[in-house]
Short mmCIF file of N, CA and C in Angstrom, two decimals:
data_model
loop_
_atom_site.label_atom_id
_atom_site.label_comp_id
_atom_site.label_asym_id
_atom_site.label_seq_id
_atom_site.Cartn_x
_atom_site.Cartn_y
_atom_site.Cartn_z
N MET F 295 179.86 23.67 116.80
CA MET F 295 178.52 23.40 116.40
C MET F 295 177.55 23.40 117.58
N GLY F 296 177.95 22.86 118.70
CA GLY F 296 177.11 22.84 119.88
C GLY F 296 176.80 24.24 120.36
N GLN F 297 177.79 25.13 120.22
CA GLN F 297 177.60 26.51 120.64
C GLN F 297 176.53 27.20 119.79
N SER F 298 176.58 26.99 118.48
CA SER F 298 175.62 27.67 117.62
C SER F 298 174.21 27.10 117.83
N THR F 299 174.08 25.81 118.14
CA THR F 299 172.78 25.22 118.42
C THR F 299 172.21 25.82 119.70
N GLU F 300 173.08 25.98 120.70
CA GLU F 300 172.63 26.60 121.95
C GLU F 300 172.22 28.05 121.72
N ASN F 301 172.98 28.77 120.89
CA ASN F 301 172.64 30.16 120.57
C ASN F 301 171.31 30.24 119.84
N LYS F 302 171.12 29.31 118.89
CA LYS F 302 169.86 29.29 118.13
C LYS F 302 168.69 28.99 119.06
N LEU F 303 168.89 28.03 119.97
CA LEU F 303 167.84 27.67 120.92
C LEU F 303 167.51 28.86 121.83
N SER F 304 168.52 29.55 122.28
CA SER F 304 168.32 30.72 123.14
C SER F 304 167.58 31.82 122.38
N ALA F 305 167.95 32.05 121.14
CA ALA F 305 167.28 33.07 120.32
C ALA F 305 165.82 32.70 120.09
N LEU F 306 165.55 31.43 119.85
CA LEU F 306 164.18 30.96 119.66
C LEU F 306 163.36 31.14 120.94
N GLN F 307 163.98 30.84 122.09
CA GLN F 307 163.28 31.02 123.35
C GLN F 307 162.93 32.49 123.59
N GLN F 308 163.85 33.38 123.23
CA GLN F 308 163.59 34.81 123.38
C GLN F 308 162.44 35.25 122.46
N GLN F 309 162.44 34.72 121.23
CA GLN F 309 161.36 35.05 120.30
C GLN F 309 160.01 34.54 120.83
N VAL F 310 160.01 33.33 121.39
CA VAL F 310 158.78 32.76 121.94
C VAL F 310 158.29 33.63 123.09
N GLU F 311 159.19 34.08 123.97
CA GLU F 311 158.80 34.93 125.09
C GLU F 311 158.21 36.26 124.60
N LYS F 312 158.83 36.85 123.57
CA LYS F 312 158.30 38.10 123.01
C LYS F 312 156.91 37.88 122.42
N LEU F 313 156.74 36.79 121.69
CA LEU F 313 155.44 36.48 121.10
C LEU F 313 154.39 36.25 122.19
N GLN F 314 154.78 35.58 123.28
CA GLN F 314 153.84 35.35 124.38
C GLN F 314 153.42 36.67 125.01
N GLN F 315 154.36 37.60 125.14
CA GLN F 315 154.03 38.92 125.69
C GLN F 315 153.08 39.67 124.76
N GLN F 316 153.34 39.57 123.44
CA GLN F 316 152.46 40.23 122.48
C GLN F 316 151.06 39.64 122.52
N VAL F 317 150.97 38.32 122.60
CA VAL F 317 149.66 37.65 122.67
C VAL F 317 148.93 38.08 123.94
N ALA F 318 149.64 38.16 125.05
CA ALA F 318 149.02 38.58 126.30
C ALA F 318 148.50 40.02 126.19
N GLY F 319 149.27 40.89 125.55
CA GLY F 319 148.85 42.28 125.35
C GLY F 319 147.63 42.37 124.46
N ILE F 320 147.63 41.60 123.38
CA ILE F 320 146.49 41.59 122.45
C ILE F 320 145.26 41.02 123.15
N SER F 321 145.44 39.99 123.93
CA SER F 321 144.33 39.38 124.66
C SER F 321 143.72 40.38 125.64
N GLN F 322 144.57 41.12 126.34
CA GLN F 322 144.08 42.13 127.28
C GLN F 322 143.31 43.22 126.54
N ARG F 323 143.85 43.67 125.41
CA ARG F 323 143.18 44.72 124.62
C ARG F 323 141.83 44.21 124.10
N LEU F 324 141.77 42.95 123.67
CA LEU F 324 140.53 42.37 123.19
C LEU F 324 139.48 42.36 124.31
N SER F 325 139.89 42.01 125.50
CA SER F 325 138.97 42.02 126.65
C SER F 325 138.45 43.43 126.92
N GLU F 326 139.34 44.43 126.81
CA GLU F 326 138.92 45.82 127.01
C GLU F 326 137.91 46.25 125.95
N VAL F 327 138.17 45.87 124.69
CA VAL F 327 137.26 46.23 123.60
C VAL F 327 135.91 45.54 123.78
N GLU F 328 135.92 44.27 124.19
CA GLU F 328 134.67 43.56 124.44
C GLU F 328 133.86 44.24 125.54
N GLN F 329 134.52 44.66 126.61
CA GLN F 329 133.82 45.35 127.70
C GLN F 329 133.28 46.69 127.23
N LEU F 330 134.05 47.42 126.43
CA LEU F 330 133.59 48.69 125.89
C LEU F 330 132.36 48.48 125.01
N ASN F 331 132.37 47.43 124.21
CA ASN F 331 131.23 47.10 123.35
C ASN F 331 129.98 46.84 124.20
N ILE F 332 130.14 46.09 125.28
CA ILE F 332 129.02 45.81 126.18
C ILE F 332 128.50 47.11 126.80
N ASP F 333 129.43 47.97 127.25
CA ASP F 333 129.04 49.25 127.85
C ASP F 333 128.30 50.13 126.84
N LEU F 334 128.78 50.17 125.60
CA LEU F 334 128.13 50.98 124.57
C LEU F 334 126.73 50.46 124.26
N ARG F 335 126.58 49.14 124.19
CA ARG F 335 125.25 48.57 123.93
C ARG F 335 124.28 48.94 125.06
N LYS F 336 124.78 48.90 126.30
CA LYS F 336 123.92 49.28 127.42
C LYS F 336 123.57 50.76 127.35
N ALA F 337 124.55 51.59 126.98
CA ALA F 337 124.31 53.03 126.89
C ALA F 337 123.28 53.35 125.82
N LEU F 338 123.36 52.66 124.71
CA LEU F 338 122.39 52.89 123.63
C LEU F 338 121.03 52.32 123.97
N ASP F 339 121.02 51.23 124.71
CA ASP F 339 119.78 50.59 125.13
C ASP F 339 118.81 50.46 123.96
N PHE F 340 119.31 49.90 122.86
CA PHE F 340 118.47 49.71 121.68
C PHE F 340 117.54 48.56 121.99
N GLY F 341 116.30 48.89 122.23
CA GLY F 341 115.36 47.88 122.69
C GLY F 341 114.18 47.73 121.77
N LYS F 342 113.06 47.48 122.38
CA LYS F 342 111.82 47.27 121.64
C LYS F 342 111.41 48.57 120.94
N PRO F 343 111.07 48.48 119.66
CA PRO F 343 110.70 49.70 118.93
C PRO F 343 109.46 50.38 119.51
N VAL F 344 109.50 51.71 119.54
CA VAL F 344 108.34 52.51 119.91
C VAL F 344 107.84 53.11 118.61
N THR F 345 106.78 52.53 118.05
CA THR F 345 106.27 52.94 116.74
C THR F 345 105.00 53.77 116.83
N THR F 346 104.50 53.97 118.04
CA THR F 346 103.27 54.74 118.23
C THR F 346 103.49 55.74 119.36
N ALA F 347 103.00 56.97 119.16
CA ALA F 347 103.10 57.99 120.20
C ALA F 347 101.78 58.76 120.26
N GLN F 348 101.44 59.18 121.46
CA GLN F 348 100.19 59.92 121.67
C GLN F 348 100.50 61.40 121.75
N GLY F 349 99.79 62.19 120.96
CA GLY F 349 99.91 63.64 120.99
C GLY F 349 98.71 64.25 121.70
N ALA F 350 98.58 65.55 121.60
CA ALA F 350 97.45 66.26 122.23
C ALA F 350 96.18 66.08 121.39
N ASN F 351 95.06 66.44 121.97
CA ASN F 351 93.76 66.40 121.30
C ASN F 351 93.43 65.02 120.72
N GLY F 352 93.85 63.98 121.41
CA GLY F 352 93.51 62.63 120.98
C GLY F 352 94.22 62.17 119.72
N VAL F 353 95.29 62.86 119.31
CA VAL F 353 96.01 62.50 118.08
C VAL F 353 97.02 61.39 118.38
N THR F 354 97.01 60.37 117.53
CA THR F 354 97.96 59.27 117.62
C THR F 354 98.85 59.28 116.38
N TYR F 355 100.16 59.18 116.60
CA TYR F 355 101.15 59.08 115.53
C TYR F 355 101.60 57.62 115.48
N LYS F 356 101.52 57.01 114.30
CA LYS F 356 101.89 55.60 114.17
C LYS F 356 102.76 55.42 112.93
N ILE F 357 103.96 54.84 113.13
CA ILE F 357 104.85 54.56 112.00
C ILE F 357 104.29 53.37 111.23
N LEU F 358 104.09 53.54 109.94
CA LEU F 358 103.64 52.44 109.08
C LEU F 358 104.81 51.80 108.35
N ASN F 359 105.80 52.62 107.96
CA ASN F 359 106.87 52.11 107.12
C ASN F 359 108.08 53.03 107.21
N ILE F 360 109.28 52.43 107.25
CA ILE F 360 110.52 53.20 107.15
C ILE F 360 111.35 52.50 106.08
N GLU F 361 111.47 53.16 104.94
CA GLU F 361 112.16 52.54 103.81
C GLU F 361 113.32 53.41 103.35
N GLY F 362 114.48 52.76 103.18
CA GLY F 362 115.65 53.45 102.66
C GLY F 362 115.88 53.08 101.21
N ASN F 363 116.32 54.05 100.43
CA ASN F 363 116.67 53.82 99.03
C ASN F 363 118.18 54.03 98.91
N LYS F 364 118.93 52.92 98.75
CA LYS F 364 120.39 53.00 98.71
C LYS F 364 120.89 53.83 97.54
N ALA F 365 120.26 53.67 96.37
CA ALA F 365 120.70 54.39 95.18
C ALA F 365 120.54 55.90 95.35
N GLU F 366 119.42 56.32 95.93
CA GLU F 366 119.16 57.75 96.11
C GLU F 366 119.65 58.28 97.46
N ARG F 367 120.05 57.36 98.35
CA ARG F 367 120.53 57.72 99.69
C ARG F 367 119.47 58.51 100.46
N THR F 368 118.23 57.98 100.43
CA THR F 368 117.12 58.64 101.12
C THR F 368 116.43 57.66 102.06
N ILE F 369 115.77 58.22 103.05
CA ILE F 369 114.88 57.45 103.93
C ILE F 369 113.52 58.12 103.85
N SER F 370 112.49 57.31 103.60
CA SER F 370 111.10 57.78 103.60
C SER F 370 110.36 57.12 104.75
N VAL F 371 109.74 57.93 105.58
CA VAL F 371 109.00 57.45 106.73
C VAL F 371 107.52 57.77 106.52
N THR F 372 106.69 56.73 106.53
CA THR F 372 105.24 56.93 106.42
C THR F 372 104.64 56.85 107.81
N ILE F 373 103.94 57.91 108.20
CA ILE F 373 103.33 58.00 109.53
C ILE F 373 101.83 58.17 109.36
N GLN F 374 101.08 57.39 110.12
CA GLN F 374 99.62 57.52 110.08
C GLN F 374 99.17 58.35 111.27
N LEU F 375 98.33 59.35 111.00
CA LEU F 375 97.78 60.20 112.05
C LEU F 375 96.30 59.91 112.18
N SER F 376 95.85 59.76 113.42
CA SER F 376 94.43 59.55 113.67
C SER F 376 94.07 60.33 114.93
N THR F 377 92.78 60.53 115.13
CA THR F 377 92.34 61.29 116.29
C THR F 377 91.03 60.72 116.84
N THR F 378 90.81 60.97 118.11
CA THR F 378 89.53 60.61 118.73
C THR F 378 88.60 61.82 118.76
N GLU F 379 89.12 63.00 118.39
CA GLU F 379 88.30 64.22 118.30
C GLU F 379 87.54 64.21 116.97
N GLU F 380 86.52 65.03 116.86
CA GLU F 380 85.75 65.11 115.61
C GLU F 380 86.61 65.59 114.45
N LYS F 381 87.45 66.62 114.69
CA LYS F 381 88.31 67.16 113.64
C LYS F 381 89.50 67.85 114.29
N VAL F 382 90.69 67.59 113.72
CA VAL F 382 91.91 68.24 114.19
C VAL F 382 92.68 68.70 112.96
N ASP F 383 93.08 69.97 112.92
CA ASP F 383 93.93 70.46 111.83
C ASP F 383 95.38 70.20 112.21
N MET F 384 96.07 69.39 111.40
CA MET F 384 97.43 68.95 111.72
C MET F 384 98.45 69.57 110.78
N SER F 385 99.65 69.82 111.31
CA SER F 385 100.78 70.22 110.47
C SER F 385 102.08 69.85 111.17
N PHE F 386 103.15 69.77 110.38
CA PHE F 386 104.50 69.59 110.91
C PHE F 386 105.26 70.92 110.78
N SER F 387 104.56 72.04 110.77
CA SER F 387 105.17 73.31 110.40
C SER F 387 106.01 73.96 111.49
N PHE F 388 105.89 73.56 112.72
CA PHE F 388 106.69 74.17 113.79
C PHE F 388 107.87 73.27 114.12
N GLY F 389 108.95 73.41 113.38
CA GLY F 389 110.15 72.60 113.59
C GLY F 389 110.16 71.40 112.68
N GLU F 390 111.29 71.21 112.03
CA GLU F 390 111.41 70.10 111.09
C GLU F 390 111.57 68.78 111.84
N PRO F 391 110.96 67.73 111.33
CA PRO F 391 111.19 66.41 111.92
C PRO F 391 112.67 66.04 111.78
N THR F 392 113.18 65.31 112.75
CA THR F 392 114.58 64.89 112.72
C THR F 392 114.69 63.42 113.11
N PHE F 393 115.84 62.83 112.77
CA PHE F 393 116.17 61.52 113.30
C PHE F 393 117.58 61.56 113.86
N VAL F 394 117.86 60.63 114.76
CA VAL F 394 119.20 60.42 115.29
C VAL F 394 119.52 58.95 115.08
N ASP F 395 120.68 58.68 114.42
CA ASP F 395 121.05 57.29 114.18
C ASP F 395 121.84 56.75 115.38
N LEU F 396 122.24 55.49 115.29
CA LEU F 396 122.96 54.85 116.40
C LEU F 396 124.34 55.46 116.64
N TYR F 397 124.86 56.20 115.67
CA TYR F 397 126.17 56.83 115.81
C TYR F 397 126.06 58.25 116.37
N GLY F 398 124.83 58.67 116.69
CA GLY F 398 124.63 59.99 117.25
C GLY F 398 124.48 61.09 116.22
N ASN F 399 124.42 60.73 114.94
CA ASN F 399 124.24 61.72 113.89
C ASN F 399 122.78 62.14 113.83
N ARG F 400 122.55 63.45 113.86
CA ARG F 400 121.19 64.00 113.80
C ARG F 400 120.98 64.60 112.43
N GLN F 401 119.81 64.35 111.85
CA GLN F 401 119.53 64.87 110.52
C GLN F 401 118.09 65.37 110.43
N LYS F 402 117.93 66.53 109.80
CA LYS F 402 116.59 67.11 109.61
C LYS F 402 115.96 66.55 108.35
N ALA F 403 114.63 66.49 108.34
CA ALA F 403 113.89 66.04 107.16
C ALA F 403 114.00 67.12 106.08
N ASP F 404 114.14 66.66 104.84
CA ASP F 404 114.20 67.58 103.70
C ASP F 404 112.80 67.90 103.17
N ALA F 405 111.87 66.99 103.39
CA ALA F 405 110.49 67.21 102.95
C ALA F 405 109.57 66.50 103.94
N TYR F 406 108.41 67.10 104.19
CA TYR F 406 107.43 66.48 105.09
C TYR F 406 106.06 67.03 104.77
N SER F 407 105.06 66.17 104.88
CA SER F 407 103.69 66.57 104.59
C SER F 407 102.72 65.65 105.32
N ILE F 408 101.49 66.11 105.43
CA ILE F 408 100.40 65.30 105.98
C ILE F 408 99.30 65.29 104.93
N GLY F 409 98.97 64.12 104.45
CA GLY F 409 97.96 64.04 103.40
C GLY F 409 98.36 64.82 102.16
N GLY F 410 99.66 64.94 101.90
CA GLY F 410 100.16 65.67 100.74
C GLY F 410 100.11 67.18 100.90
N GLU F 411 99.75 67.67 102.07
CA GLU F 411 99.60 69.11 102.31
C GLU F 411 100.47 69.55 103.48
N THR F 412 100.63 70.87 103.60
CA THR F 412 101.33 71.42 104.76
C THR F 412 100.44 71.33 105.99
N VAL F 413 99.18 71.69 105.83
CA VAL F 413 98.19 71.58 106.90
C VAL F 413 97.05 70.72 106.37
N CYS F 414 96.66 69.74 107.17
CA CYS F 414 95.63 68.81 106.71
C CYS F 414 94.67 68.49 107.85
N PRO F 415 93.38 68.53 107.60
CA PRO F 415 92.43 68.13 108.64
C PRO F 415 92.44 66.60 108.81
N VAL F 416 92.37 66.18 110.06
CA VAL F 416 92.25 64.76 110.37
C VAL F 416 90.93 64.60 111.12
N TYR F 417 90.08 63.72 110.60
CA TYR F 417 88.76 63.53 111.17
C TYR F 417 88.70 62.23 111.96
N LYS F 418 87.85 62.21 112.96
CA LYS F 418 87.64 61.02 113.77
C LYS F 418 87.27 59.84 112.87
N GLY F 419 87.94 58.71 113.07
CA GLY F 419 87.66 57.50 112.31
C GLY F 419 88.22 57.50 110.90
N THR F 420 88.97 58.54 110.52
CA THR F 420 89.55 58.62 109.17
C THR F 420 91.03 58.97 109.28
N PRO F 421 91.91 57.97 109.40
CA PRO F 421 93.33 58.26 109.52
C PRO F 421 93.89 58.87 108.23
N VAL F 422 94.92 59.68 108.39
CA VAL F 422 95.60 60.33 107.27
C VAL F 422 97.09 60.02 107.39
N ASN F 423 97.72 59.71 106.25
CA ASN F 423 99.15 59.41 106.25
C ASN F 423 99.98 60.66 106.05
N GLY F 424 101.08 60.71 106.77
CA GLY F 424 102.08 61.76 106.60
C GLY F 424 103.35 61.13 106.05
N LEU F 425 104.20 61.95 105.46
CA LEU F 425 105.44 61.47 104.87
C LEU F 425 106.60 62.36 105.29
N LEU F 426 107.67 61.74 105.76
CA LEU F 426 108.92 62.44 106.08
C LEU F 426 109.98 61.89 105.13
N VAL F 427 110.75 62.77 104.49
CA VAL F 427 111.80 62.33 103.58
C VAL F 427 113.12 62.94 104.03
N PHE F 428 114.11 62.08 104.23
CA PHE F 428 115.45 62.50 104.61
C PHE F 428 116.39 62.18 103.44
N LYS F 429 117.16 63.18 102.98
CA LYS F 429 118.07 63.00 101.84
C LYS F 429 119.51 62.98 102.32
N ASP F 430 120.39 62.49 101.43
CA ASP F 430 121.83 62.41 101.71
C ASP F 430 122.12 61.65 102.99
N VAL F 431 121.50 60.49 103.12
CA VAL F 431 121.66 59.63 104.30
C VAL F 431 122.69 58.56 103.99
N ASP F 432 123.57 58.28 104.95
CA ASP F 432 124.55 57.20 104.80
C ASP F 432 123.88 55.88 105.15
N PRO F 433 123.66 55.00 104.16
CA PRO F 433 122.97 53.73 104.42
C PRO F 433 123.68 52.83 105.43
N GLU F 434 125.00 52.97 105.55
CA GLU F 434 125.74 52.13 106.49
C GLU F 434 125.54 52.59 107.93
N LYS F 435 125.35 53.87 108.14
CA LYS F 435 125.19 54.39 109.50
C LYS F 435 123.74 54.47 109.94
N ALA F 436 122.82 54.49 108.99
CA ALA F 436 121.40 54.67 109.34
C ALA F 436 120.61 53.38 109.10
N LYS F 437 121.18 52.25 109.49
CA LYS F 437 120.44 50.99 109.39
C LYS F 437 119.35 50.93 110.45
N GLU F 438 119.64 51.58 111.56
CA GLU F 438 118.69 51.65 112.67
C GLU F 438 118.67 53.09 113.17
N LEU F 439 117.50 53.57 113.50
CA LEU F 439 117.36 54.93 114.01
C LEU F 439 117.05 54.87 115.50
N LYS F 440 117.83 55.56 116.27
CA LYS F 440 117.62 55.59 117.71
C LYS F 440 116.35 56.36 118.04
N MET F 441 116.09 57.43 117.24
CA MET F 441 114.93 58.25 117.55
C MET F 441 114.49 59.05 116.32
N ILE F 442 113.19 59.20 116.17
CA ILE F 442 112.61 60.19 115.26
C ILE F 442 111.81 61.15 116.13
N GLU F 443 112.10 62.44 115.96
CA GLU F 443 111.38 63.49 116.71
C GLU F 443 110.51 64.26 115.73
N ILE F 444 109.25 64.38 116.05
CA ILE F 444 108.31 65.11 115.19
C ILE F 444 107.75 66.29 115.97
N HIS F 445 107.89 67.48 115.39
CA HIS F 445 107.28 68.69 115.94
C HIS F 445 105.98 68.88 115.18
N GLY F 446 104.89 68.66 115.84
CA GLY F 446 103.60 68.82 115.19
C GLY F 446 102.82 69.96 115.79
N GLN F 447 101.76 70.29 115.11
CA GLN F 447 100.83 71.28 115.65
C GLN F 447 99.44 70.78 115.31
N ASN F 448 98.59 70.72 116.31
CA ASN F 448 97.20 70.38 116.02
C ASN F 448 96.30 71.35 116.76
N ASN F 449 95.35 71.90 115.99
CA ASN F 449 94.44 72.93 116.51
C ASN F 449 95.20 74.02 117.27
N PHE F 450 96.31 74.48 116.65
CA PHE F 450 97.16 75.55 117.17
C PHE F 450 97.86 75.19 118.47
N GLN F 451 97.95 73.92 118.78
CA GLN F 451 98.67 73.48 119.97
C GLN F 451 99.93 72.74 119.50
N GLU F 452 101.09 73.30 119.87
CA GLU F 452 102.36 72.69 119.46
C GLU F 452 102.66 71.48 120.33
N GLU F 453 103.23 70.45 119.70
CA GLU F 453 103.59 69.24 120.45
C GLU F 453 104.81 68.59 119.82
N ARG F 454 105.48 67.77 120.61
CA ARG F 454 106.61 66.99 120.12
C ARG F 454 106.37 65.55 120.52
N VAL F 455 106.58 64.66 119.57
CA VAL F 455 106.46 63.23 119.86
C VAL F 455 107.76 62.55 119.45
N PHE F 456 108.06 61.45 120.13
CA PHE F 456 109.30 60.72 119.89
C PHE F 456 108.97 59.26 119.61
N LEU F 457 109.55 58.75 118.54
CA LEU F 457 109.42 57.34 118.17
C LEU F 457 110.84 56.78 118.22
N ARG F 458 111.01 55.60 118.80
CA ARG F 458 112.37 55.14 119.11
C ARG F 458 112.67 53.73 118.61
N ASP F 459 113.99 53.49 118.48
CA ASP F 459 114.54 52.16 118.19
C ASP F 459 113.90 51.54 116.95
N LEU F 460 114.09 52.20 115.83
CA LEU F 460 113.42 51.83 114.58
C LEU F 460 114.41 51.31 113.55
N LYS F 461 114.06 50.25 112.88
CA LYS F 461 114.90 49.68 111.83
C LYS F 461 114.48 50.24 110.48
N VAL F 462 115.49 50.51 109.62
CA VAL F 462 115.24 51.01 108.27
C VAL F 462 115.32 49.83 107.31
N ASP F 463 114.33 49.69 106.45
CA ASP F 463 114.30 48.64 105.43
C ASP F 463 114.95 49.21 104.16
N TRP F 464 116.27 48.94 104.01
CA TRP F 464 117.02 49.47 102.86
C TRP F 464 116.82 48.60 101.64
N LYS F 465 116.58 49.24 100.50
CA LYS F 465 116.41 48.53 99.23
C LYS F 465 117.26 49.15 98.16
#
């Protein structure tokens, strides 16, 4: 009987040592994952939202609303355009607007307009809203947008503006 108790004790000690080694390995892996998470957050540098951008000819692009529709899997972005010039003819016709989510997925807009038109005049002191619609969006991956890139044209001058670190209001 004493022999079997000693054998049982020895077997238990071996099991405890194996478990301690496993815990040490898991602890080390957890530390590595935590450091990787910190590094990724720094790399993404998701900071203060940039909701306004200045274009050419005194044109200002300002995000008013970013709303996601979970049922339809769409994101609608309302952008207000204003100018300090007397009149600027605006369009998004040279290159489709795009967004990049936090996972690095880039997606082109399926529909876009300014004042409900392809080309719309914007007058000094009279802002006009534009709309960008993105379809087939994954609501889990597009909770936050790292960047929206808009290719605009005003008075035949092509420009690109970037709006960054934007949260989507999913409903």
